[in-house]
Backbone as CSV, one residue per row, in Angstrom:
resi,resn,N_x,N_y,N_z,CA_x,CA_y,CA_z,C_x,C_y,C_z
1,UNK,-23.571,-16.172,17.556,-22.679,-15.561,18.511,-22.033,-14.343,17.846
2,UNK,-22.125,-13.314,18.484,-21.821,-12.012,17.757,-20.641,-11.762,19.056
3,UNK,-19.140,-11.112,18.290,-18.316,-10.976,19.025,-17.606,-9.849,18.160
4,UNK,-16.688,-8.935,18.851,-16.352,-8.156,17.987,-14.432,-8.025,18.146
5,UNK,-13.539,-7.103,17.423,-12.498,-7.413,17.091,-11.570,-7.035,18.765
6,UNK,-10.828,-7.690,18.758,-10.300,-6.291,20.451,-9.500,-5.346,19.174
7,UNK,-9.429,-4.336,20.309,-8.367,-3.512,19.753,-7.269,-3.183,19.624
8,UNK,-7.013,-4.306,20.552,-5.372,-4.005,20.634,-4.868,-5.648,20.647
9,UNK,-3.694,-5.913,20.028,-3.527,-7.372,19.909,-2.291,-7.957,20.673
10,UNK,-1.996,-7.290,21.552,-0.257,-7.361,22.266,0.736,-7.504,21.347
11,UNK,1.256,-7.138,20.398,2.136,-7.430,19.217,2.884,-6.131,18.457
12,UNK,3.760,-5.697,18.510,4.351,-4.864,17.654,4.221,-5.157,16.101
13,UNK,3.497,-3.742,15.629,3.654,-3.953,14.332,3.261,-3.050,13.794
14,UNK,3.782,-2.681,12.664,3.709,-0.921,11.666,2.817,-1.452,10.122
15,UNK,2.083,-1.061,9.524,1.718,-1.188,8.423,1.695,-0.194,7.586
16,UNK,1.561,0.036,6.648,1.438,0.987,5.640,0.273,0.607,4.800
17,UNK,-0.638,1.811,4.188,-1.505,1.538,3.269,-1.283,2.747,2.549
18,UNK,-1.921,2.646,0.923,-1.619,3.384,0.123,-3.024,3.927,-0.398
19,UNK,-3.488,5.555,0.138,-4.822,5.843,-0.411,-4.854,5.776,-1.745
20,UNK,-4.179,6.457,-2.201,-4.362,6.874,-3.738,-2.718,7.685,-3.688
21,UNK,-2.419,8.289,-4.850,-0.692,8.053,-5.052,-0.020,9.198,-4.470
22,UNK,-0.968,10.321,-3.965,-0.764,11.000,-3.297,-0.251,11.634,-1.322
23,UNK,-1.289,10.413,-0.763,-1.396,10.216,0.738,-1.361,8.555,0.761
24,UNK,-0.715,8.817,2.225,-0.708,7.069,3.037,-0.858,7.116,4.003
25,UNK,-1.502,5.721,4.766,-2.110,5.783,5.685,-1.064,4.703,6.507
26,UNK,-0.659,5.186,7.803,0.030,4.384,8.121,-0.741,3.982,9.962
27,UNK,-0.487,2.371,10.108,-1.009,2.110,11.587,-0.177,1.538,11.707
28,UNK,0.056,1.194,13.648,0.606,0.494,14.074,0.077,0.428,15.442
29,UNK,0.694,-0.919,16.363,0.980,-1.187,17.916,2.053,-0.966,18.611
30,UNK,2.438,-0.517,19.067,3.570,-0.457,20.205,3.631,-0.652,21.329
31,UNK,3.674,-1.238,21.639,3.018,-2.381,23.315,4.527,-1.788,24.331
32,UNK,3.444,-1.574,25.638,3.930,-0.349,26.061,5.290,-1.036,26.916
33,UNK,5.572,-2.512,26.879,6.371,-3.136,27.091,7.590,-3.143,26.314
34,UNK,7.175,-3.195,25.024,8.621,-2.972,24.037,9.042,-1.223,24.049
35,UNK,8.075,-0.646,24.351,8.463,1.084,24.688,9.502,1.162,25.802
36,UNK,9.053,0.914,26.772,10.017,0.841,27.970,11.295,0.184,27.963
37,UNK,10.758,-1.320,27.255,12.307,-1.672,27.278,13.281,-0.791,26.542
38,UNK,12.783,-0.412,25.187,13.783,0.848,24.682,14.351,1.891,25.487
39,UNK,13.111,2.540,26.178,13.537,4.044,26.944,14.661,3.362,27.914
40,UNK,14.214,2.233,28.321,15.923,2.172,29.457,16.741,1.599,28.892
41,UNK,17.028,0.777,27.365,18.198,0.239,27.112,19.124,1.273,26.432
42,UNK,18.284,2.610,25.993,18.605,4.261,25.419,18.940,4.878,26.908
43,UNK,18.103,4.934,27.938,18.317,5.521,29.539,17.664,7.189,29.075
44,UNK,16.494,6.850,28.420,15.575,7.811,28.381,14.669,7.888,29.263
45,UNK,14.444,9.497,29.339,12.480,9.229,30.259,11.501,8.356,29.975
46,UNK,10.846,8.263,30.847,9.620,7.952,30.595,8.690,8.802,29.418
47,UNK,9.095,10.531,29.819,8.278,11.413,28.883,8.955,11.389,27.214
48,UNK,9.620,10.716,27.104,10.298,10.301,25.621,9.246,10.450,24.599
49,UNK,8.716,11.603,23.783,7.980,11.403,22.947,8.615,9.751,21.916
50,UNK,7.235,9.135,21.130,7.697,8.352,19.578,7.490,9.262,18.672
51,UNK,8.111,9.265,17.749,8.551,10.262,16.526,7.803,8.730,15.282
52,UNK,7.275,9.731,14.220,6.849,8.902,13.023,8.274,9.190,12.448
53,UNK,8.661,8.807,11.648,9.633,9.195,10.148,9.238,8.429,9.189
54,UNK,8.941,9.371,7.697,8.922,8.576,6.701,10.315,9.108,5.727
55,UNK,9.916,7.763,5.097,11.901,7.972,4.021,11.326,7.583,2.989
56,UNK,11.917,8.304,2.228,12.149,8.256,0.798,13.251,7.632,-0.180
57,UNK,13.275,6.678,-1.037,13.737,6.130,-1.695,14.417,6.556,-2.518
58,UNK,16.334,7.314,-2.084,16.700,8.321,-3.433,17.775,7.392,-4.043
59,UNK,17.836,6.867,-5.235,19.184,6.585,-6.140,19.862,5.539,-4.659
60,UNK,19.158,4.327,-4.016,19.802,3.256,-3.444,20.109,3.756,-1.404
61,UNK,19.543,5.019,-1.155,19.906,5.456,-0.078,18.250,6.006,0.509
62,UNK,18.443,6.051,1.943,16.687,6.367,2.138,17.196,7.927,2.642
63,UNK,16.306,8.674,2.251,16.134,10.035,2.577,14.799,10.725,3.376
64,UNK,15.031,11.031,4.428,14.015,11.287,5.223,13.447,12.803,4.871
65,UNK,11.791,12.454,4.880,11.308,13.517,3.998,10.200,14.225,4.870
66,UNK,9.587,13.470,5.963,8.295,13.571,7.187,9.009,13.621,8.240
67,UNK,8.969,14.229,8.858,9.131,13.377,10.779,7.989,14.326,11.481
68,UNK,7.235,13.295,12.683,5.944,14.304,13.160,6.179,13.678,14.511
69,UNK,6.251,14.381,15.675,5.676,13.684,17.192,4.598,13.410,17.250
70,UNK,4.507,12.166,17.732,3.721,11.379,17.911,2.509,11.948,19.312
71,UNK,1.558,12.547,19.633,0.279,12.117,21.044,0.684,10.951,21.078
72,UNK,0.743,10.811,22.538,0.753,9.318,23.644,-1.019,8.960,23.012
73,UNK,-0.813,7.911,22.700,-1.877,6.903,22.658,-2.045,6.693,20.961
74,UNK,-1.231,7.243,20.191,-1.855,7.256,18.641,-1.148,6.133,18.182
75,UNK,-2.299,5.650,17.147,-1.771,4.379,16.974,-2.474,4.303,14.779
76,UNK,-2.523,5.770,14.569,-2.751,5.699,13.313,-2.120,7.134,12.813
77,UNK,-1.697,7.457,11.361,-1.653,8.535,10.890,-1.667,8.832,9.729
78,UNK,-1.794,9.757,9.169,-2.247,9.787,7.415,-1.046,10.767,6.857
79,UNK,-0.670,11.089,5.669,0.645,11.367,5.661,0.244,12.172,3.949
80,UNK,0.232,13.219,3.414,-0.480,13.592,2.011,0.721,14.238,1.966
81,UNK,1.045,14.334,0.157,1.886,15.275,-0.269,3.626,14.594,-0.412
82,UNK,3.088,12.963,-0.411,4.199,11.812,-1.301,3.873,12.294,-2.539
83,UNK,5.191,11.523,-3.700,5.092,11.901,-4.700,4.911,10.462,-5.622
84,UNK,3.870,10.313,-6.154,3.547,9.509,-7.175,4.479,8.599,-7.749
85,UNK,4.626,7.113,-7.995,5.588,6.704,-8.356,6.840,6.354,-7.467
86,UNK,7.444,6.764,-5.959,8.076,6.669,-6.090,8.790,5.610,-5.050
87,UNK,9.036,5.787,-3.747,9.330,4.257,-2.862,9.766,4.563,-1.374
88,UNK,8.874,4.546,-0.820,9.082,5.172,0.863,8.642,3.714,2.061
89,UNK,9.378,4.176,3.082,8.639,3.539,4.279,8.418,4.382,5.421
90,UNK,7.720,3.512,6.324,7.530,4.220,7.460,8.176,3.803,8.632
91,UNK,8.772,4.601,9.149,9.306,4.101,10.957,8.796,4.707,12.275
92,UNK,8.624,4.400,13.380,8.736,4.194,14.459,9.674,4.530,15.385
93,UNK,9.952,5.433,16.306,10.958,5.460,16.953,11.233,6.965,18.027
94,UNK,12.477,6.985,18.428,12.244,7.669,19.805,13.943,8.262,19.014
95,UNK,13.924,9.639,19.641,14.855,10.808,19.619,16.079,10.507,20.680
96,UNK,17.235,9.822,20.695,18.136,10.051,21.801,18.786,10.602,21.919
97,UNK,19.358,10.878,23.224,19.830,12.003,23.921,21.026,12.860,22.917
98,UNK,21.853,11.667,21.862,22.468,12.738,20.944,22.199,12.515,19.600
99,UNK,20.750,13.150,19.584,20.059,13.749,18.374,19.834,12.157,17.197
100,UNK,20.749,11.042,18.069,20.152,9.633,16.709,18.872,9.186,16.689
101,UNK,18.035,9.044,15.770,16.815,8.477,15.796,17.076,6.783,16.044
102,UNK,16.303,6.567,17.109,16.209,5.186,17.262,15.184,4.663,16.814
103,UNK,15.079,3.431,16.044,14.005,2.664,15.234,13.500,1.436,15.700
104,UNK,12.115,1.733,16.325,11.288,0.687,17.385,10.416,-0.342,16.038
105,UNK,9.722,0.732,15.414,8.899,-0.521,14.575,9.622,0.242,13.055
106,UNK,9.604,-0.933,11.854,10.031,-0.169,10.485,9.252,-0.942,9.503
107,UNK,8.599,-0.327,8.602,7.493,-1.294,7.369,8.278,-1.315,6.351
108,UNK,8.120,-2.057,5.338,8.830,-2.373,4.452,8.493,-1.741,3.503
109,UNK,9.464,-1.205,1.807,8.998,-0.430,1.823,8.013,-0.633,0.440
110,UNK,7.279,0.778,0.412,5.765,0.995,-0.412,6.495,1.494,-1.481
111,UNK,5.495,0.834,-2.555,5.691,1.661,-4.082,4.445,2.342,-4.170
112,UNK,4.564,3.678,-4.685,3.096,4.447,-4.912,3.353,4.134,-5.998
113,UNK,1.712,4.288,-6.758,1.624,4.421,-7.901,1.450,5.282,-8.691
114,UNK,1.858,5.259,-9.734,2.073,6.771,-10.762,0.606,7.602,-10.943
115,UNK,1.215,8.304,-11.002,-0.633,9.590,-10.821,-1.254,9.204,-12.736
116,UNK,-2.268,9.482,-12.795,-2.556,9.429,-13.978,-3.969,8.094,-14.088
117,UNK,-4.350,8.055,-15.249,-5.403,7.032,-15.847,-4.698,6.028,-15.721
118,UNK,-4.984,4.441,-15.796,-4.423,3.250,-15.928,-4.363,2.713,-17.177
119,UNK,-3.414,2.459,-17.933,-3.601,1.974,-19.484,-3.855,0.856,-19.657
120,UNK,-4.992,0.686,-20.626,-6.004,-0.765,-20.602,-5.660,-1.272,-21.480
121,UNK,-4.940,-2.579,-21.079,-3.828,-3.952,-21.732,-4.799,-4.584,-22.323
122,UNK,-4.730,-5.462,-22.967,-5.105,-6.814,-23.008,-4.902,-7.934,-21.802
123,UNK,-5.728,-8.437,-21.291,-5.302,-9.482,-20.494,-5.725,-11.346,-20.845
124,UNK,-5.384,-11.845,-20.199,-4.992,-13.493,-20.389,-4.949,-14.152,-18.989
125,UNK,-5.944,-14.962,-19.229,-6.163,-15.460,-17.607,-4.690,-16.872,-17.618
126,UNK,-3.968,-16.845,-16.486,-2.615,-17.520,-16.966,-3.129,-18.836,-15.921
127,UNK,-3.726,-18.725,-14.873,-4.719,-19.523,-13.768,-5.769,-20.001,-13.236
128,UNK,-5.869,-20.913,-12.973,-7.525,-20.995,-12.179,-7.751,-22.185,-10.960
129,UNK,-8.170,-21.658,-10.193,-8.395,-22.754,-9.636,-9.514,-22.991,-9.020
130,UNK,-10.265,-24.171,-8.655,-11.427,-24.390,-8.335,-12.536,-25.138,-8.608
131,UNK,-12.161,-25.833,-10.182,-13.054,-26.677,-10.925,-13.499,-25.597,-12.109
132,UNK,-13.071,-24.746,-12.057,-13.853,-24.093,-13.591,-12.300,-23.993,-14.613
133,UNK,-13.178,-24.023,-15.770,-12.112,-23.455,-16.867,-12.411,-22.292,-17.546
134,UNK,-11.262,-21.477,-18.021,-11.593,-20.438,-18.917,-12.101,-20.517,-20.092
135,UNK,-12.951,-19.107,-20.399,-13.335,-19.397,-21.359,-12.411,-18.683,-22.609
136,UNK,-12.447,-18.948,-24.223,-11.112,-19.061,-24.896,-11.604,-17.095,-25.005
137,UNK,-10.184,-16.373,-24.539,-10.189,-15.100,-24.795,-9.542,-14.329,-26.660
138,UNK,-10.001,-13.750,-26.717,-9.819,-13.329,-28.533,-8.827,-12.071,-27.769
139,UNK,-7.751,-12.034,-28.985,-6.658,-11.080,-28.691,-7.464,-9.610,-29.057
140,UNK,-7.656,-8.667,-27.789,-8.276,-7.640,-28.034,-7.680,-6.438,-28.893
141,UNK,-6.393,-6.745,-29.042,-6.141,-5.565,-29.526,-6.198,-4.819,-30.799
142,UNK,-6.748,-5.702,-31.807,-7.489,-4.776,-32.992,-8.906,-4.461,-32.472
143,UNK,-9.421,-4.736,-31.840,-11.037,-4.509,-31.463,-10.397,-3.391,-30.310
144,UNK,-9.157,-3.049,-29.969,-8.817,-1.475,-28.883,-8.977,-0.869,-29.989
145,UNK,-8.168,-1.357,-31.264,-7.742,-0.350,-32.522,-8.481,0.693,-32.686
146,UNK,-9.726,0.571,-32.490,-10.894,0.846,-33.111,-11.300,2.211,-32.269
147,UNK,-11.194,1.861,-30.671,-11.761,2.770,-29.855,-10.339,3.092,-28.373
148,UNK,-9.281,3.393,-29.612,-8.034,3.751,-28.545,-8.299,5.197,-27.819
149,UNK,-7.564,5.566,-26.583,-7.695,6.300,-25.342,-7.255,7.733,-26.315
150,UNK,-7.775,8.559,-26.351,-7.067,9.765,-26.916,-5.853,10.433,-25.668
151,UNK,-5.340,11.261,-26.159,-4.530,11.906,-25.226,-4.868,12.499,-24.226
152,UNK,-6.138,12.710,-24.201,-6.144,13.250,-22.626,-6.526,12.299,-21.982
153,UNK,-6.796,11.199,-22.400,-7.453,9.715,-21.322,-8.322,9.356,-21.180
154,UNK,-8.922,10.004,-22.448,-10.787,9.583,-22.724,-11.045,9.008,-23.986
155,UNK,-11.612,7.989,-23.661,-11.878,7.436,-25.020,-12.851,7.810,-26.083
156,UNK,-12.701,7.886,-26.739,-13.505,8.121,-28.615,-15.003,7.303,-28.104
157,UNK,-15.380,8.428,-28.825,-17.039,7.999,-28.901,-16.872,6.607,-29.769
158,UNK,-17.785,5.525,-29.502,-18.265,4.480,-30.349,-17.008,3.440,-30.081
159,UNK,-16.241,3.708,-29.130,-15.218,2.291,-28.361,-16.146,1.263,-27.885
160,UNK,-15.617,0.019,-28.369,-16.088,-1.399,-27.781,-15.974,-1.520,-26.723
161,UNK,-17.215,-2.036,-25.938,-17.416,-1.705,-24.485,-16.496,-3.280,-24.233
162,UNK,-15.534,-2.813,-23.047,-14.638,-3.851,-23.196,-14.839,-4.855,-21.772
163,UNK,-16.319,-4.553,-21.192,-16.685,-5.167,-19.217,-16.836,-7.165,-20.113
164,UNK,-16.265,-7.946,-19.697,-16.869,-9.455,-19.791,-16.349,-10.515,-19.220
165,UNK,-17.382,-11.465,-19.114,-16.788,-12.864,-17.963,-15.490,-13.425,-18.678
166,UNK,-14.745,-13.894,-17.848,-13.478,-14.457,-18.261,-13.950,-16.264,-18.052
167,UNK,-14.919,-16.584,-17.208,-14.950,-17.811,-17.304,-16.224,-18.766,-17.413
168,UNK,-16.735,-19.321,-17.398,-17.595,-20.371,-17.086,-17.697,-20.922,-16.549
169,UNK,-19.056,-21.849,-15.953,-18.859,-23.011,-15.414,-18.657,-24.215,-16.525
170,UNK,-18.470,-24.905,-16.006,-18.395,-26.850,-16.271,-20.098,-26.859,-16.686
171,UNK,-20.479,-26.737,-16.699,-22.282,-27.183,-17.097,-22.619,-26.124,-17.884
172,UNK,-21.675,-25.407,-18.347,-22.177,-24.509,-19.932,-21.600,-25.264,-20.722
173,UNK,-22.313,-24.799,-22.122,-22.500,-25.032,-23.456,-21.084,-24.766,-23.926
174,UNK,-20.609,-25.659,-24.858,-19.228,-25.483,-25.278,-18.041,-26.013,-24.657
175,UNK,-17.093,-26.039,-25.585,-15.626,-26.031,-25.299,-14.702,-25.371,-24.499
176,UNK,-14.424,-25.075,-22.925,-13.342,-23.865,-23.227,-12.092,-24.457,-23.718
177,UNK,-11.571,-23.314,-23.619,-9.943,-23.557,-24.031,-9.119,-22.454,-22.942
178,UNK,-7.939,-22.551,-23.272,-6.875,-21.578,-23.186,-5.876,-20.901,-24.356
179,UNK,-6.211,-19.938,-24.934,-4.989,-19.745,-25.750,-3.745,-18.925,-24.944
């Protein structure tokens, strides 16, 4: 039986996604029932554009940094030229008659992540679940010693290739452990 998703789910709701640390992608529903009830509990038009706003996260206070009118029917938008690192959300909402933004849907808020290479830790499996155990991991970090990231974020010729399974099954050879 092949069936496919609907597109619309009757439900208010805003999401946020994070492309890369630069742009975000934000969707939502606004069911044209919770629209209306706003425009008349505000005693707006019908022609009431929704306004996006995104805010910015300054020192404990949100600072609004986007606002775009919304086309009747959009229900996605992409947003480039956030700044790396730092802590925004997105809202939803309609312009009233004295200039307050009213807030229909609001996402909670996003941490971008810092622009740059990712610095490669050591890791330690702390969990598992399922019937397998780990297998015992060796503290990598004299074997980084060897082939650390230079400053621009590339590593030295002849670094220990660091790709390997963290676990086993139950019907291999050996002991695991956990250290």
């Amino acid at each position: 039986m092949v069936t496919s998703l609907p597109e619309r789910y009757g439900e208010d709701y805003i999401g946020v996604l994070v492309r890369d640390p630069y742009h975000i992608f934000i969707y939502w529903e606004l069911t044209e029932n919770m629209r209306k009830r706003v425009l008349h509990n505000w005693g707006l038009g019908e022609d009431t554009p929704c306004r996006l706003r995104i805010e910015r996260e300054d020192g404990g206070r949100w600072e609004t940094v986007y606002v775009a009118e919304l086309p009747p029917g959009a229900e996605s938008w992409y947003v480039n030229g956030v700044t790396p690192g730092e802590v925004y959300r997105a809202q939803i909402g309609l312009n009233a008659s004295e200039g307050q933004f009213v807030v229909i849907l609001a996402s909670a808020a996003i941490h971008l992540p810092p622009a740059g290479p990712a610095k490669r830790l050591p890791g330690r499996a702390l969990a598992i679940s399922g019937g397998i155990r780990p297998v015992a991991l060796e503290d990598m970090a004299e074997q980084q010693a060897d082939g650390q990231d230079r400053e621009d974020g590339h590593e030295q010729e002849g670094a220990p290739f660091s790709s390997f399974s963290l676990y086993r099954g139950d019907n291999e050879r050996g002991q695991s452990s956990v250290r």
